[in-house]
Amino acid sequence: MCIRGRPTAAGGPYTIQFATSANETGSLQDVLFGDVYICGGQSNMQFSLGGNENAAQYAKEADSYPDIRLFTVGQKTSSQTPLSNLQTIEQPWVHASSSSVTDGSPFNYFSAVCWFFGKGVYDGLGADKVPIGLVSNNWGGTRVEQWMPPDTSLPCGHASTGELYNAMIAPYTVGPMAVTGFTWYQGESDLGGDPTQPSPNNNYSCTQTVMIEHWRQVFQNPTAFYAVVQLSTWLADPNLMAILRDQQLASEDWIPNFAWATNADHGQGANIHPPHKQYPGARLANAALSLVYSRPIIWRSPRYAAAS
């Protein structure tokens, strides 16, 4: 069921009551109005607070953020056709708390990057705080084209089945669900090819940009905030890694309101899942505070310009 309500100022909690022509009634209680962000990607976005360094300390802090609400999509449903409802839910909407930000495991709930991002946005708004809704929506080991409908991937040289877009993105577009923006941590599974030839890494600069443009279109928010985490370090081809990081940033040349969080300075050797998610999460938050909320924050990291 899709419900359209009138625009409402940020705040709450509210109780929303419903009635049908058949005299059936229902209600939603403890509802907040605020800004919603979808956090997507593969296993480094799935990586939960329970696997992060100092997890117990960060989990305890969550008890002070009841106006941040969390939702985690499960990873048991893919589909060859677009679905209108999510079929697998790992964690329904819940207040942030020490028990809801982690179940103690490194890969269930809640996404560490997503949590640190949302917390950083909420804290950074100061006296102008609004409730924040965070949707953890990811699947480990996936390629970017799996999150795109087949027709959108064709210009990038792919013929995607779109099975994760159909099951885990398309349901939000019924309505569509109102979102303020997206964060994205993915790309490890797209590494590959000959770094000396054009468009290695599955032509990632094309697929990422086209995916962002399509998501904005179907969510009816053409300038929605979209920020990505540059890949960290592990035992991968260093040339392909460097190229993919540049490919991730290429979207800025084509679309507005795009940002990134550098993460190469917080790797852990050969570990593909570095347990320091507070750093990319905070950097994503700084980008949102600047681009979405007009805070005077310099969020861009230094970029290579030239050598002589």
Coordinates of C-alpha atoms in Angstrom, one line a residue:
M1 CA 0.0 0.0 0.0
C2 CA 1.3 3.4 -1.0
I3 CA 0.1 6.4 1.1
R4 CA 0.6 10.0 0.1
G5 CA 0.4 12.6 2.8
R6 CA 0.6 16.3 2.8
P7 CA 4.0 17.9 3.4
T8 CA 4.8 18.0 7.1
A9 CA 7.4 19.8 9.0
A10 CA 10.3 17.7 10.4
G11 CA 9.5 16.4 13.9
G12 CA 7.2 14.2 15.8
P13 CA 6.3 11.7 17.0
Y14 CA 2.9 11.5 15.4
T15 CA 0.1 8.9 15.2
I16 CA -1.3 8.5 11.7
Q17 CA -4.8 7.0 11.5
F18 CA -6.4 5.4 8.5
A19 CA -9.9 4.4 7.5
T20 CA -11.2 2.6 4.4
S21 CA -14.5 2.7 2.6
A22 CA -15.2 -0.7 4.1
N23 CA -15.0 0.8 7.6
E24 CA -11.6 -0.8 8.3
T25 CA -9.2 1.2 10.4
G26 CA -5.6 1.2 11.3
S27 CA -2.9 3.4 12.6
L28 CA 0.9 4.0 12.6
Q29 CA 2.3 5.2 15.9
D30 CA 5.6 6.9 16.9
V31 CA 6.0 8.3 13.4
L32 CA 8.7 10.9 12.7
F33 CA 9.0 13.2 9.7
G34 CA 12.6 14.0 8.6
D35 CA 15.2 13.1 6.0
V36 CA 15.7 9.5 4.7
Y37 CA 18.9 8.1 3.2
I38 CA 19.4 4.8 1.5
C39 CA 22.8 3.2 2.1
G40 CA 23.7 0.7 -0.6
G41 CA 26.5 -1.4 -2.0
Q42 CA 28.2 -4.7 -1.2
S43 CA 29.9 -6.2 1.9
N44 CA 31.7 -3.1 3.1
M45 CA 28.4 -1.3 3.4
Q46 CA 26.8 -4.3 4.9
F47 CA 29.7 -4.5 7.5
S48 CA 28.0 -3.9 10.7
L49 CA 28.9 -1.9 13.8
G50 CA 29.5 -5.1 15.7
G51 CA 32.7 -5.7 13.6
N52 CA 34.0 -2.1 13.9
E53 CA 36.8 -1.2 16.2
N54 CA 35.5 0.1 19.6
A55 CA 32.2 -1.4 18.8
A56 CA 30.9 -1.5 22.4
Q57 CA 31.6 2.2 22.9
Y58 CA 29.9 3.2 19.7
A59 CA 26.9 1.0 20.4
K60 CA 26.4 2.6 23.8
E61 CA 26.4 6.1 22.1
A62 CA 23.4 5.0 20.0
D63 CA 21.1 5.1 23.1
S64 CA 21.3 8.9 22.9
Y65 CA 19.8 9.1 19.3
P66 CA 16.1 8.0 19.5
D67 CA 15.4 10.4 16.6
I68 CA 17.5 8.3 14.2
R69 CA 15.5 5.4 12.9
L70 CA 17.0 2.3 11.3
F71 CA 15.8 -0.2 8.7
T72 CA 17.7 -3.2 7.3
V73 CA 16.7 -5.1 4.2
G74 CA 17.4 -8.8 4.1
Q75 CA 19.6 -10.6 1.6
K76 CA 17.4 -13.5 0.6
T77 CA 15.4 -12.2 -2.4
S78 CA 16.5 -11.5 -5.9
S79 CA 14.0 -11.3 -8.9
Q80 CA 14.0 -11.3 -12.6
T81 CA 11.1 -8.9 -12.7
P82 CA 10.5 -5.7 -10.7
L83 CA 8.8 -6.3 -7.3
S84 CA 6.4 -3.8 -5.7
N85 CA 7.2 -4.9 -2.1
L86 CA 10.4 -5.9 -0.3
Q87 CA 10.2 -9.6 0.3
T88 CA 13.0 -10.0 2.9
I89 CA 13.4 -7.7 5.9
E90 CA 16.3 -8.2 8.3
Q91 CA 15.4 -5.4 10.7
P92 CA 12.1 -3.4 10.6
W93 CA 12.0 0.3 11.4
V94 CA 13.4 0.7 14.9
H95 CA 14.8 3.4 17.2
A96 CA 18.6 3.7 17.3
S97 CA 19.9 2.1 20.4
S98 CA 22.7 0.0 21.7
S99 CA 20.8 -3.2 20.8
S100 CA 19.5 -2.0 17.4
V101 CA 22.8 -0.8 15.9
T102 CA 24.4 -4.2 16.4
D103 CA 23.6 -7.8 17.3
G104 CA 27.2 -8.4 18.0
S105 CA 28.1 -9.8 14.6
P106 CA 30.1 -8.2 11.9
F107 CA 27.6 -8.7 9.0
N108 CA 24.0 -8.5 10.2
Y109 CA 22.8 -5.2 11.4
F110 CA 23.3 -2.3 11.4
S111 CA 25.6 -1.0 8.7
A112 CA 28.5 0.7 10.4
V113 CA 29.2 3.2 7.5
C114 CA 25.5 4.1 7.3
W115 CA 25.2 4.6 11.1
F116 CA 28.3 6.8 11.3
F117 CA 27.0 8.8 8.4
G118 CA 23.5 9.3 9.8
K119 CA 24.9 10.1 13.3
G120 CA 27.3 12.6 11.8
V121 CA 24.5 14.4 9.8
Y122 CA 22.3 14.5 12.9
D123 CA 25.0 15.9 15.1
G124 CA 26.2 18.4 12.5
L125 CA 22.8 20.0 12.2
G126 CA 23.2 21.4 15.7
A127 CA 20.1 23.3 16.8
D128 CA 18.4 22.6 13.4
K129 CA 18.3 18.9 13.9
V130 CA 15.8 16.9 12.0
P131 CA 14.9 13.2 12.4
I132 CA 17.1 10.9 10.2
G133 CA 15.9 7.6 8.7
L134 CA 18.6 5.2 7.5
V135 CA 17.9 2.3 5.2
S136 CA 20.7 -0.4 5.0
N137 CA 20.2 -1.9 1.6
N138 CA 23.1 -4.0 0.4
W139 CA 24.4 -7.4 -0.7
G140 CA 28.0 -8.7 -0.4
G141 CA 29.9 -9.7 -3.4
T142 CA 27.7 -7.9 -5.9
R143 CA 28.6 -5.9 -9.0
V144 CA 27.2 -2.5 -9.8
E145 CA 25.2 -3.7 -12.8
Q146 CA 23.1 -6.0 -10.6
W147 CA 21.7 -2.8 -9.1
M148 CA 20.6 -1.5 -12.5
P149 CA 17.7 -2.5 -14.8
P150 CA 19.0 -4.3 -18.0
D151 CA 18.1 -1.4 -20.4
T152 CA 20.2 1.1 -18.4
S153 CA 23.3 -1.1 -18.4
L154 CA 23.4 -1.6 -22.1
P155 CA 25.1 1.7 -23.0
C156 CA 27.9 0.7 -20.7
G157 CA 28.5 -2.6 -22.5
H158 CA 26.6 -4.8 -20.1
A159 CA 23.4 -6.9 -20.2
S160 CA 22.5 -7.0 -16.6
T161 CA 19.7 -9.1 -15.3
G162 CA 18.9 -6.4 -12.7
E163 CA 17.9 -9.0 -10.1
L164 CA 18.9 -6.9 -7.1
Y165 CA 17.5 -3.7 -8.6
N166 CA 14.2 -5.5 -9.1
A167 CA 14.1 -6.9 -5.6
M168 CA 15.7 -4.2 -3.4
I169 CA 15.4 -0.9 -5.2
A170 CA 12.2 -1.1 -7.4
P171 CA 9.9 -1.5 -4.3
Y172 CA 10.9 1.9 -3.1
T173 CA 9.9 3.5 -6.4
V174 CA 6.3 2.6 -5.9
G175 CA 5.0 6.0 -4.9
P176 CA 8.0 6.7 -4.8
M177 CA 9.3 6.7 -1.3
A178 CA 10.6 10.2 -0.5
V179 CA 14.4 10.2 0.0
T180 CA 16.9 13.0 0.6
G181 CA 19.8 11.0 -0.8
F182 CA 22.0 7.9 -1.1
T183 CA 25.4 6.6 0.1
W184 CA 27.2 3.9 -1.8
Y185 CA 30.1 1.6 -0.9
Q186 CA 30.8 -0.8 -3.7
G187 CA 33.3 -1.7 -6.5
E188 CA 35.4 -4.5 -5.2
S189 CA 33.5 -7.0 -7.3
D190 CA 34.0 -4.9 -10.5
L191 CA 37.8 -4.9 -10.4
G192 CA 39.2 -6.7 -13.4
G193 CA 40.5 -6.5 -17.0
D194 CA 43.6 -5.1 -18.5
P195 CA 44.7 -1.8 -16.9
T196 CA 46.5 -0.8 -20.1
Q197 CA 43.3 -1.1 -22.2
P198 CA 40.3 1.4 -22.3
S199 CA 37.5 1.0 -19.7
P200 CA 38.8 -1.7 -17.3
N201 CA 36.9 -2.6 -14.2
N202 CA 33.8 -3.3 -16.3
N203 CA 33.6 0.3 -17.5
Y204 CA 32.8 1.4 -13.9
S205 CA 32.9 5.2 -14.7
C206 CA 29.9 4.6 -17.0
T207 CA 27.9 2.1 -14.9
Q208 CA 28.2 4.1 -11.6
T209 CA 27.1 7.3 -13.3
V210 CA 24.2 5.7 -15.2
M211 CA 23.0 4.0 -12.0
I212 CA 22.9 7.2 -10.1
E213 CA 21.0 9.0 -12.9
H214 CA 18.5 6.2 -13.1
W215 CA 17.9 6.0 -9.3
R216 CA 17.4 9.7 -9.2
Q217 CA 14.9 9.5 -12.0
V218 CA 12.8 6.7 -10.5
F219 CA 12.8 8.3 -7.1
Q220 CA 11.6 11.5 -8.7
N221 CA 14.5 13.4 -7.1
P222 CA 16.8 14.5 -10.0
T223 CA 19.3 16.2 -7.7
A224 CA 19.2 13.8 -4.8
F225 CA 22.5 13.7 -2.8
Y226 CA 24.6 10.8 -3.8
A227 CA 28.0 10.0 -2.2
V228 CA 30.3 7.1 -2.6
V229 CA 33.1 5.6 -0.6
Q230 CA 36.4 5.2 -2.5
L231 CA 37.7 1.7 -2.1
S232 CA 40.2 1.1 0.6
T233 CA 43.3 -1.1 0.4
W234 CA 43.7 -4.9 0.2
L235 CA 45.6 -7.5 -1.9
A236 CA 44.2 -6.4 -5.3
D237 CA 45.9 -5.3 -8.5
P238 CA 47.2 -1.8 -7.5
N239 CA 46.9 -0.5 -11.0
L240 CA 43.2 -1.5 -11.3
M241 CA 42.6 -0.2 -7.8
A242 CA 44.0 3.2 -8.7
I243 CA 42.0 3.3 -11.9
L244 CA 38.7 2.3 -10.2
R245 CA 39.2 5.1 -7.6
D246 CA 39.4 7.6 -10.4
Q247 CA 36.4 6.0 -12.1
Q248 CA 34.4 6.4 -8.9
L249 CA 35.2 10.2 -8.9
A250 CA 34.3 10.5 -12.6
S251 CA 30.6 10.9 -11.8
E252 CA 31.3 14.4 -10.5
D253 CA 32.1 15.5 -14.1
W254 CA 28.6 14.5 -15.2
I255 CA 26.1 14.9 -12.5
P256 CA 25.4 17.5 -9.7
N257 CA 25.2 16.9 -5.9
F258 CA 27.7 14.1 -6.1
A259 CA 30.3 13.5 -3.4
W260 CA 32.8 11.0 -2.2
A261 CA 34.7 9.9 0.9
T262 CA 38.4 9.0 0.6
N263 CA 39.2 5.7 2.4
A264 CA 42.6 4.6 1.3
D265 CA 44.1 6.0 4.4
H266 CA 42.2 3.7 6.7
G267 CA 42.8 0.3 5.3
Q268 CA 44.1 -2.7 7.2
G269 CA 46.6 -4.4 5.0
A270 CA 45.2 -7.4 3.2
N271 CA 41.8 -7.2 5.0
I272 CA 39.2 -6.3 2.4
H273 CA 36.9 -5.3 5.3
P274 CA 38.8 -2.7 7.3
P275 CA 37.1 -2.2 10.7
H276 CA 37.4 1.6 10.8
K277 CA 34.1 2.6 9.3
Q278 CA 33.8 5.7 11.5
Y279 CA 36.1 7.6 9.1
P280 CA 34.3 7.1 5.8
G281 CA 31.0 7.5 7.6
A282 CA 32.1 10.9 9.0
R283 CA 33.4 12.0 5.7
L284 CA 30.1 11.2 3.9
A285 CA 28.3 13.1 6.6
N286 CA 30.5 16.2 6.1
A287 CA 29.7 16.0 2.4
A288 CA 25.9 15.9 3.1
L289 CA 26.1 18.7 5.6
S290 CA 27.8 20.9 3.0
L291 CA 25.7 19.9 -0.1
V292 CA 22.3 19.2 1.4
Y293 CA 22.2 21.5 4.4
S294 CA 24.6 24.3 3.2
R295 CA 26.9 24.1 6.2
P296 CA 30.3 25.8 5.6
I297 CA 32.3 22.5 5.6
I298 CA 35.2 21.7 3.3
W299 CA 34.5 18.0 2.6
R300 CA 36.6 17.4 -0.5
S301 CA 39.9 15.6 0.1
P302 CA 43.1 16.7 -1.8
R303 CA 43.2 15.4 -5.4
Y304 CA 46.1 14.8 -7.6
A305 CA 46.5 17.7 -10.1
A306 CA 49.8 17.3 -12.0
A307 CA 53.4 16.1 -11.9
S308 CA 56.5 17.6 -13.4

